[in-house]
Amino acid sequence: MSIQRQTLREQIEAEIMNRVSAGDFGMGDSINEVALSVELGVSRTPLREALISLSQQGVISRVSGKGFRWAPIGAQDFQEAVQIIAALESLALTLTPAEYLAKIAPQLVEQAREFTASVSSAQEIHDHDDAFHSLLTSGSPNKRLAEGIASYKLALRRYERLYVGNTDLMERAAAEHETISEALQAGDVPAAIEALKDNWNNSVPRIISALRGSVPVRG
Amino acid sequence: MSIQRQTLREQIEAEIMNRVSAGDFGMGDSINEVALSVELGVSRTPLREALISLSQQGVISRVSGKGFRWAPIGAQDFQEAVQIIAALESLALTLTPAEYLAKIAPQLVEQAREFTASVSSAQEIHDHDDAFHSLLTSGSPNKRLAEGIASYKLALRRYERLYVGNTDLMERAAAEHETISEALQAGDVPAAIEALKDNWNNSVPRIISALRGSVPVRG
DNA sequence: ACCTCCAATTCTGTATACAGTATACTGAAT
DNA sequence: ATTCAGTATACTGTATACAGAATTGGAGGT
């Protein structure tokens, strides 16, 4: 396997997203390009390119002449993204050949069970959730769809830290994963899709309440 | 209404898309940044920013170290985009309040009828189609969804010129628009959604046959 | 005290310059 | 004749420089 060259712009994107999900930036605040470029140790050119790329994905908003700013987060925004992802993942399931779904159903069941059993660190839990949904939609022949789902999920990373410590939410998600995978194992794709939508939509009220408490309000 | 300042990058994006839908570029060909910047009369910096933005939307693909290239078009690509748009517009309808749909239903019926009557220039027809779908999804409260739909439709502009002269396709689309709007007027949203999906999916085989004939193959 | 206008500064948007990598070409060796 | 190495060229990726707009601060007036 050849080593994959990574351009500076891509590294900047990744680093910014890491810091975003760590909560390093005040959402809604404007971005000072020179300050950020100095902080990251790069010049403004690749930084701006990264910011433009991220602004296409809803992580950053931009006003002509006034530069970039961290896109505000909120209940509305979260819900909108979740609605879209739910629809797109549902589409992915619809497009996936039934035999593929039947093939991966056992693995999905197993992953869901592991998920329930191991209530470990928040990061670990999140990875587990990602892996489940990733495997679930891995059989879709629509490549552009996969990219789109990934893009929208990137926007959700801004809400990642709100999950921390919310084991309640995670346990419920685990149960829903079991429902999804068992429906697939039974060959009932429509039921799986419904369960999948529920899985996403149920995350909304929890995050909303988490938002009320823990999000720093701009001053 | 204040005039809206438009940054050079945005103008470049628009101009590129105009040329793309005019078929000025050989799809699949690599992009020479300096040549294109000279041709557009701008420097490479805003051009690259525009290219990055467009590459996020599937109009341009990019290989690390080898620069940008015009994303190849083809039956597969077209179908993938259409599947996604159909799902997203369906979601938009689902999210739109029923009373709003009832309110715009008469206008939609009227637009559909006009559509059928006036089989004028290809451009005009296309605008009509755009206006119909735009009005249809205008009631969705999900702003991000609207952006997403617009983004995916941008990618379809690469196929625009294939519609030229295909009045057959357009007449059929008109009939489908009537079906959709009449279902809404009858208050049957699920039926409208199904008709909407059909409307999109029916465009695929037509475009595929058009692709076979009229797309220049790389040499 | 508050408002207005002007200046100074800060920051974005754009252009140009530089560096490193990929590609094309030339020539020699087998 | 073909293939491989070496070199030259072209182009991308990144840094720096410049121009103009937006914001901030203060001086002067009401």
CSV table of N, CA and C in Angstrom, one decimal, chain B residues 75-195:
chain,number,residue,atom,x,y,z
B,75,ALA,N,-23.7,8.2,-16.7
B,75,ALA,CA,-25.0,7.7,-16.3
B,75,ALA,C,-25.0,7.5,-14.8
B,76,GLN,N,-24.0,6.8,-14.3
B,76,GLN,CA,-23.9,6.5,-12.9
B,76,GLN,C,-23.9,7.7,-12.0
B,77,ASP,N,-23.1,8.7,-12.4
B,77,ASP,CA,-23.0,9.9,-11.6
B,77,ASP,C,-24.4,10.6,-11.6
B,78,PHE,N,-25.0,10.7,-12.7
B,78,PHE,CA,-26.3,11.4,-12.8
B,78,PHE,C,-27.3,10.7,-11.9
B,79,GLN,N,-27.4,9.4,-12.1
B,79,GLN,CA,-28.3,8.7,-11.3
B,79,GLN,C,-28.1,8.9,-9.8
B,80,GLU,N,-26.8,8.9,-9.4
B,80,GLU,CA,-26.5,9.0,-7.9
B,80,GLU,C,-27.1,10.4,-7.4
B,81,ALA,N,-26.8,11.4,-8.2
B,81,ALA,CA,-27.2,12.7,-7.8
B,81,ALA,C,-28.8,12.8,-7.7
B,82,VAL,N,-29.4,12.2,-8.7
B,82,VAL,CA,-30.9,12.3,-8.8
B,82,VAL,C,-31.5,11.5,-7.6
B,83,GLN,N,-30.9,10.4,-7.2
B,83,GLN,CA,-31.4,9.6,-6.1
B,83,GLN,C,-31.4,10.5,-4.8
B,84,ILE,N,-30.3,11.2,-4.7
B,84,ILE,CA,-30.2,12.0,-3.5
B,84,ILE,C,-31.1,13.2,-3.5
B,85,ILE,N,-31.2,13.8,-4.6
B,85,ILE,CA,-32.1,15.0,-4.7
B,85,ILE,C,-33.6,14.6,-4.4
B,86,ALA,N,-33.9,13.4,-5.0
B,86,ALA,CA,-35.3,12.9,-4.8
B,86,ALA,C,-35.6,12.7,-3.3
B,87,ALA,N,-34.6,12.1,-2.6
B,87,ALA,CA,-34.8,11.9,-1.2
B,87,ALA,C,-34.9,13.2,-0.4
B,88,LEU,N,-34.0,14.1,-0.8
B,88,LEU,CA,-34.0,15.4,0.0
B,88,LEU,C,-35.3,16.2,-0.3
B,89,GLU,N,-35.7,16.2,-1.5
B,89,GLU,CA,-36.9,17.0,-1.8
B,89,GLU,C,-38.1,16.3,-1.1
B,90,SER,N,-38.1,15.0,-1.1
B,90,SER,CA,-39.2,14.3,-0.4
B,90,SER,C,-39.2,14.6,1.1
B,91,LEU,N,-38.0,14.7,1.6
B,91,LEU,CA,-37.9,15.1,3.0
B,91,LEU,C,-38.4,16.5,3.2
B,92,ALA,N,-38.1,17.4,2.3
B,92,ALA,CA,-38.6,18.8,2.4
B,92,ALA,C,-40.1,18.8,2.4
B,93,LEU,N,-40.7,18.0,1.5
B,93,LEU,CA,-42.2,17.9,1.5
B,93,LEU,C,-42.7,17.4,2.9
B,94,THR,N,-42.1,16.4,3.4
B,94,THR,CA,-42.5,15.8,4.6
B,94,THR,C,-42.5,16.8,5.8
B,95,LEU,N,-41.5,17.7,5.7
B,95,LEU,CA,-41.3,18.6,6.8
B,95,LEU,C,-42.2,19.9,6.7
B,96,THR,N,-42.7,20.1,5.5
B,96,THR,CA,-43.5,21.3,5.2
B,96,THR,C,-44.9,21.1,5.9
B,97,PRO,N,-45.3,22.1,6.6
B,97,PRO,CA,-46.6,22.1,7.2
B,97,PRO,C,-47.7,21.9,6.1
B,98,ALA,N,-48.7,21.1,6.5
B,98,ALA,CA,-49.7,20.7,5.5
B,98,ALA,C,-50.5,21.9,5.0
B,99,GLU,N,-50.7,22.9,5.9
B,99,GLU,CA,-51.5,24.0,5.5
B,99,GLU,C,-50.7,24.9,4.5
B,100,TYR,N,-49.4,24.9,4.6
B,100,TYR,CA,-48.6,25.6,3.6
B,100,TYR,C,-48.8,24.9,2.2
B,101,LEU,N,-48.7,23.6,2.2
B,101,LEU,CA,-48.8,22.8,1.0
B,101,LEU,C,-50.2,23.1,0.4
B,102,ALA,N,-51.2,23.1,1.2
B,102,ALA,CA,-52.5,23.4,0.7
B,102,ALA,C,-52.6,24.8,0.1
B,103,LYS,N,-51.9,25.7,0.7
B,103,LYS,CA,-51.9,27.1,0.2
B,103,LYS,C,-51.3,27.2,-1.2
B,104,ILE,N,-50.1,26.6,-1.4
B,104,ILE,CA,-49.4,26.7,-2.6
B,104,ILE,C,-49.9,25.8,-3.7
B,105,ALA,N,-50.7,24.8,-3.3
B,105,ALA,CA,-51.2,23.8,-4.3
B,105,ALA,C,-51.8,24.5,-5.6
B,106,PRO,N,-52.7,25.4,-5.4
B,106,PRO,CA,-53.2,26.1,-6.6
B,106,PRO,C,-52.2,26.7,-7.5
B,107,GLN,N,-51.2,27.4,-6.9
B,107,GLN,CA,-50.1,27.9,-7.7
B,107,GLN,C,-49.3,26.9,-8.5
B,108,LEU,N,-49.1,25.8,-7.8
B,108,LEU,CA,-48.3,24.7,-8.4
B,108,LEU,C,-49.1,24.1,-9.6
B,109,VAL,N,-50.4,23.9,-9.4
B,109,VAL,CA,-51.2,23.4,-10.5
B,109,VAL,C,-51.1,24.3,-11.7
B,110,GLU,N,-51.2,25.6,-11.4
B,110,GLU,CA,-51.2,26.6,-12.4
B,110,GLU,C,-49.8,26.5,-13.2
B,111,GLN,N,-48.8,26.5,-12.4
B,111,GLN,CA,-47.4,26.4,-13.0
B,111,GLN,C,-47.3,25.2,-13.9
B,112,ALA,N,-47.8,24.1,-13.4
B,112,ALA,CA,-47.7,22.9,-14.1
B,112,ALA,C,-48.4,23.0,-15.5
B,113,ARG,N,-49.6,23.6,-15.4
B,113,ARG,CA,-50.4,23.7,-16.7
B,113,ARG,C,-49.7,24.6,-17.7
B,114,GLU,N,-49.2,25.8,-17.1
B,114,GLU,CA,-48.4,26.6,-18.0
B,114,GLU,C,-47.2,25.9,-18.6
B,115,PHE,N,-46.6,25.1,-17.8
B,115,PHE,CA,-45.5,24.3,-18.3
B,115,PHE,C,-45.9,23.5,-19.5
B,116,THR,N,-47.0,22.8,-19.4
B,116,THR,CA,-47.5,22.0,-20.5
B,116,THR,C,-47.7,22.8,-21.7
B,117,ALA,N,-48.3,24.0,-21.5
B,117,ALA,CA,-48.8,24.8,-22.6
B,117,ALA,C,-47.6,25.3,-23.4
B,118,SER,N,-46.7,25.9,-22.7
B,118,SER,CA,-45.6,26.6,-23.4
B,118,SER,C,-44.4,25.8,-23.6
B,119,VAL,N,-44.3,25.1,-24.7
B,119,VAL,CA,-43.1,24.4,-25.0
B,119,VAL,C,-42.2,25.2,-25.8
B,120,SER,N,-41.5,26.2,-25.1
B,120,SER,CA,-40.7,27.1,-25.8
B,120,SER,C,-39.2,26.7,-25.8
B,121,SER,N,-38.4,27.7,-25.6
B,121,SER,CA,-36.9,27.4,-25.6
B,121,SER,C,-36.5,26.4,-24.5
B,122,ALA,N,-35.4,25.7,-24.7
B,122,ALA,CA,-35.0,24.8,-23.7
B,122,ALA,C,-34.6,25.5,-22.4
B,123,GLN,N,-34.0,26.6,-22.5
B,123,GLN,CA,-33.6,27.4,-21.4
B,123,GLN,C,-34.9,27.8,-20.5
B,124,GLU,N,-35.9,28.2,-21.3
B,124,GLU,CA,-37.1,28.6,-20.6
B,124,GLU,C,-37.8,27.5,-19.9
B,125,ILE,N,-37.8,26.3,-20.6
B,125,ILE,CA,-38.4,25.1,-20.0
B,125,ILE,C,-37.6,24.8,-18.7
B,126,HIS,N,-36.3,24.8,-18.8
B,126,HIS,CA,-35.5,24.5,-17.6
B,126,HIS,C,-35.8,25.4,-16.5
B,127,ASP,N,-35.9,26.7,-16.7
B,127,ASP,CA,-36.3,27.7,-15.7
B,127,ASP,C,-37.6,27.3,-15.1
B,128,HIS,N,-38.5,27.0,-15.9
B,128,HIS,CA,-39.8,26.6,-15.4
B,128,HIS,C,-39.8,25.4,-14.5
B,129,ASP,N,-39.0,24.4,-14.9
B,129,ASP,CA,-38.8,23.3,-14.0
B,129,ASP,C,-38.2,23.6,-12.7
B,130,ASP,N,-37.2,24.5,-12.7
B,130,ASP,CA,-36.6,24.9,-11.5
B,130,ASP,C,-37.6,25.7,-10.6
B,131,ALA,N,-38.4,26.5,-11.2
B,131,ALA,CA,-39.3,27.3,-10.4
B,131,ALA,C,-40.3,26.4,-9.8
B,132,PHE,N,-40.8,25.4,-10.5
B,132,PHE,CA,-41.7,24.5,-9.9
B,132,PHE,C,-41.2,23.8,-8.7
B,133,HIS,N,-40.0,23.2,-8.8
B,133,HIS,CA,-39.4,22.5,-7.7
B,133,HIS,C,-39.1,23.4,-6.6
B,134,SER,N,-38.7,24.6,-6.9
B,134,SER,CA,-38.3,25.6,-5.9
B,134,SER,C,-39.5,26.0,-5.1
B,135,LEU,N,-40.6,26.2,-5.7
B,135,LEU,CA,-41.9,26.6,-5.0
B,135,LEU,C,-42.3,25.4,-4.2
B,136,LEU,N,-42.2,24.2,-4.8
B,136,LEU,CA,-42.7,23.0,-4.1
B,136,LEU,C,-42.0,22.8,-2.8
B,137,THR,N,-40.7,23.1,-2.7
B,137,THR,CA,-39.9,22.9,-1.5
B,137,THR,C,-39.7,24.1,-0.7
B,138,SER,N,-40.4,25.2,-1.0
B,138,SER,CA,-40.1,26.5,-0.4
B,138,SER,C,-40.7,26.5,1.0
B,139,GLY,N,-41.5,25.6,1.4
B,139,GLY,CA,-42.1,25.7,2.7
B,139,GLY,C,-41.4,24.9,3.8
B,140,SER,N,-40.3,24.3,3.4
B,140,SER,CA,-39.6,23.5,4.4
B,140,SER,C,-38.9,24.4,5.4
B,141,PRO,N,-39.1,24.1,6.7
B,141,PRO,CA,-38.4,25.0,7.7
B,141,PRO,C,-36.9,24.6,7.8
B,142,ASN,N,-36.5,23.6,7.2
B,142,ASN,CA,-35.1,23.2,7.3
B,142,ASN,C,-34.2,23.9,6.3
B,143,LYS,N,-33.5,24.9,6.8
B,143,LYS,CA,-32.7,25.8,5.9
B,143,LYS,C,-31.5,25.0,5.3
B,144,ARG,N,-30.9,24.2,6.2
B,144,ARG,CA,-29.7,23.5,5.7
B,144,ARG,C,-30.1,22.5,4.6
B,145,LEU,N,-31.3,22.0,4.7
B,145,LEU,CA,-31.8,21.1,3.7
B,145,LEU,C,-31.9,21.8,2.3
B,146,ALA,N,-32.4,23.0,2.4
B,146,ALA,CA,-32.6,23.8,1.2
B,146,ALA,C,-31.2,24.1,0.5
B,147,GLU,N,-30.2,24.4,1.4
B,147,GLU,CA,-28.9,24.6,0.8
B,147,GLU,C,-28.3,23.3,0.2
B,148,GLY,N,-28.6,22.2,0.9
B,148,GLY,CA,-28.1,20.9,0.3
B,148,GLY,C,-28.7,20.6,-1.0
B,149,ILE,N,-30.0,20.8,-1.1
B,149,ILE,CA,-30.7,20.5,-2.4
B,149,ILE,C,-30.1,21.4,-3.5
B,150,ALA,N,-29.9,22.6,-3.2
B,150,ALA,CA,-29.3,23.6,-4.1
B,150,ALA,C,-27.9,23.1,-4.6
B,151,SER,N,-27.2,22.6,-3.6
B,151,SER,CA,-25.8,22.2,-3.9
B,151,SER,C,-25.8,21.0,-4.8
B,152,TYR,N,-26.7,20.0,-4.6
B,152,TYR,CA,-26.7,18.8,-5.4
B,152,TYR,C,-27.3,19.2,-6.8
B,153,LYS,N,-28.2,20.1,-6.9
B,153,LYS,CA,-28.7,20.5,-8.2
B,153,LYS,C,-27.6,21.2,-9.0
B,154,LEU,N,-26.7,21.9,-8.3
B,154,LEU,CA,-25.6,22.6,-9.0
B,154,LEU,C,-24.9,21.5,-9.8
B,155,ALA,N,-24.7,20.4,-9.2
B,155,ALA,CA,-23.9,19.3,-9.9
B,155,ALA,C,-24.6,18.9,-11.1
B,156,LEU,N,-25.9,18.9,-11.1
B,156,LEU,CA,-26.7,18.5,-12.3
B,156,LEU,C,-26.6,19.5,-13.4
B,157,ARG,N,-26.2,20.7,-13.1
B,157,ARG,CA,-26.1,21.7,-14.2
B,157,ARG,C,-25.1,21.2,-15.3
B,158,ARG,N,-24.2,20.3,-14.9
B,158,ARG,CA,-23.3,19.8,-16.0
B,158,ARG,C,-24.0,19.0,-17.0
B,159,TYR,N,-25.2,18.5,-16.7
B,159,TYR,CA,-26.0,17.7,-17.6
B,159,TYR,C,-27.0,18.6,-18.4
B,160,GLU,N,-27.0,19.9,-18.1
B,160,GLU,CA,-28.1,20.7,-18.6
B,160,GLU,C,-28.2,20.7,-20.1
B,161,ARG,N,-27.1,20.8,-20.8
B,161,ARG,CA,-27.2,20.9,-22.3
B,161,ARG,C,-27.7,19.6,-22.9
B,162,LEU,N,-27.7,18.5,-22.1
B,162,LEU,CA,-28.3,17.3,-22.7
B,162,LEU,C,-29.8,17.4,-22.9
B,163,TYR,N,-30.4,18.3,-22.1
B,163,TYR,CA,-31.8,18.5,-22.2
B,163,TYR,C,-32.2,19.2,-23.5
B,164,VAL,N,-31.3,19.9,-24.0
B,164,VAL,CA,-31.6,20.8,-25.2
B,164,VAL,C,-32.2,20.0,-26.3
B,165,GLY,N,-33.4,20.4,-26.7
B,165,GLY,CA,-34.0,19.7,-27.9
B,165,GLY,C,-34.8,18.5,-27.5
B,166,ASN,N,-34.7,18.1,-26.2
B,166,ASN,CA,-35.4,16.9,-25.7
B,166,ASN,C,-36.8,17.3,-25.2
B,167,THR,N,-37.6,17.8,-26.1
B,167,THR,CA,-38.9,18.2,-25.7
B,167,THR,C,-39.8,17.1,-25.2
B,168,ASP,N,-39.5,15.9,-25.7
B,168,ASP,CA,-40.2,14.7,-25.2
B,168,ASP,C,-40.1,14.6,-23.7
B,169,LEU,N,-38.8,14.7,-23.2
B,169,LEU,CA,-38.6,14.6,-21.8
B,169,LEU,C,-39.3,15.6,-21.0
B,170,MET,N,-39.3,16.8,-21.6
B,170,MET,CA,-40.0,17.9,-20.9
B,170,MET,C,-41.5,17.8,-20.8
B,171,GLU,N,-42.0,17.3,-21.9
B,171,GLU,CA,-43.5,17.1,-21.8
B,171,GLU,C,-43.9,16.1,-20.8
B,172,ARG,N,-43.1,15.1,-20.7
B,172,ARG,CA,-43.4,14.1,-19.7
B,172,ARG,C,-43.2,14.7,-18.3
B,173,ALA,N,-42.2,15.4,-18.1
B,173,ALA,CA,-42.0,16.1,-16.8
B,173,ALA,C,-43.2,17.0,-16.5
B,174,ALA,N,-43.7,17.6,-17.5
B,174,ALA,CA,-44.9,18.5,-17.2
B,174,ALA,C,-46.0,17.7,-16.7
B,175,ALA,N,-46.3,16.6,-17.3
B,175,ALA,CA,-47.4,15.7,-16.9
B,175,ALA,C,-47.2,15.3,-15.4
B,176,GLU,N,-45.9,15.0,-15.1
B,176,GLU,CA,-45.6,14.6,-13.7
B,176,GLU,C,-45.8,15.7,-12.8
B,177,HIS,N,-45.5,16.9,-13.2
B,177,HIS,CA,-45.7,18.0,-12.3
B,177,HIS,C,-47.2,18.2,-12.0
B,178,GLU,N,-48.0,18.0,-13.0
B,178,GLU,CA,-49.4,18.0,-12.8
B,178,GLU,C,-49.9,17.0,-11.8
B,179,THR,N,-49.3,15.8,-11.9
B,179,THR,CA,-49.7,14.7,-10.9
B,179,THR,C,-49.3,15.1,-9.5
B,180,ILE,N,-48.1,15.7,-9.4
B,180,ILE,CA,-47.7,16.1,-8.1
B,180,ILE,C,-48.6,17.2,-7.5
B,181,SER,N,-48.8,18.2,-8.3
B,181,SER,CA,-49.6,19.3,-7.7
B,181,SER,C,-51.0,18.9,-7.5
B,182,GLU,N,-51.6,18.1,-8.3
B,182,GLU,CA,-53.0,17.7,-8.0
B,182,GLU,C,-53.1,16.8,-6.8
B,183,ALA,N,-52.1,16.0,-6.6
B,183,ALA,CA,-52.1,15.2,-5.3
B,183,ALA,C,-52.0,16.1,-4.1
B,184,LEU,N,-51.3,17.2,-4.2
B,184,LEU,CA,-51.2,18.1,-3.1
B,184,LEU,C,-52.5,18.8,-2.9
B,185,GLN,N,-53.1,19.2,-4.0
B,185,GLN,CA,-54.4,19.9,-3.9
B,185,GLN,C,-55.5,19.0,-3.3
B,186,ALA,N,-55.3,17.7,-3.5
B,186,ALA,CA,-56.3,16.7,-2.9
B,186,ALA,C,-55.9,16.5,-1.5
B,187,GLY,N,-54.8,17.0,-1.0
B,187,GLY,CA,-54.3,16.8,0.4
B,187,GLY,C,-53.6,15.5,0.6
B,188,ASP,N,-53.2,14.9,-0.5
B,188,ASP,CA,-52.6,13.6,-0.3
B,188,ASP,C,-51.1,13.7,-0.5
B,189,VAL,N,-50.4,14.1,0.6
B,189,VAL,CA,-49.0,14.3,0.6
B,189,VAL,C,-48.2,13.1,0.2
B,190,PRO,N,-48.4,11.9,0.8
B,190,PRO,CA,-47.7,10.7,0.4
B,190,PRO,C,-47.7,10.5,-1.1
B,191,ALA,N,-48.9,10.6,-1.7
B,191,ALA,CA,-49.0,10.4,-3.1
B,191,ALA,C,-48.1,11.4,-3.9
B,192,ALA,N,-48.1,12.7,-3.4
B,192,ALA,CA,-47.3,13.7,-4.0
B,192,ALA,C,-45.8,13.3,-3.9
B,193,ILE,N,-45.4,12.8,-2.8
B,193,ILE,CA,-44.0,12.4,-2.6
B,193,ILE,C,-43.7,11.3,-3.6
B,194,GLU,N,-44.5,10.4,-3.7
B,194,GLU,CA,-44.3,9.3,-4.7
B,194,GLU,C,-44.2,9.8,-6.1
B,195,ALA,N,-45.1,10.7,-6.4
B,195,ALA,CA,-45.0,11.3,-7.8
B,195,ALA,C,-43.8,12.1,-8.0
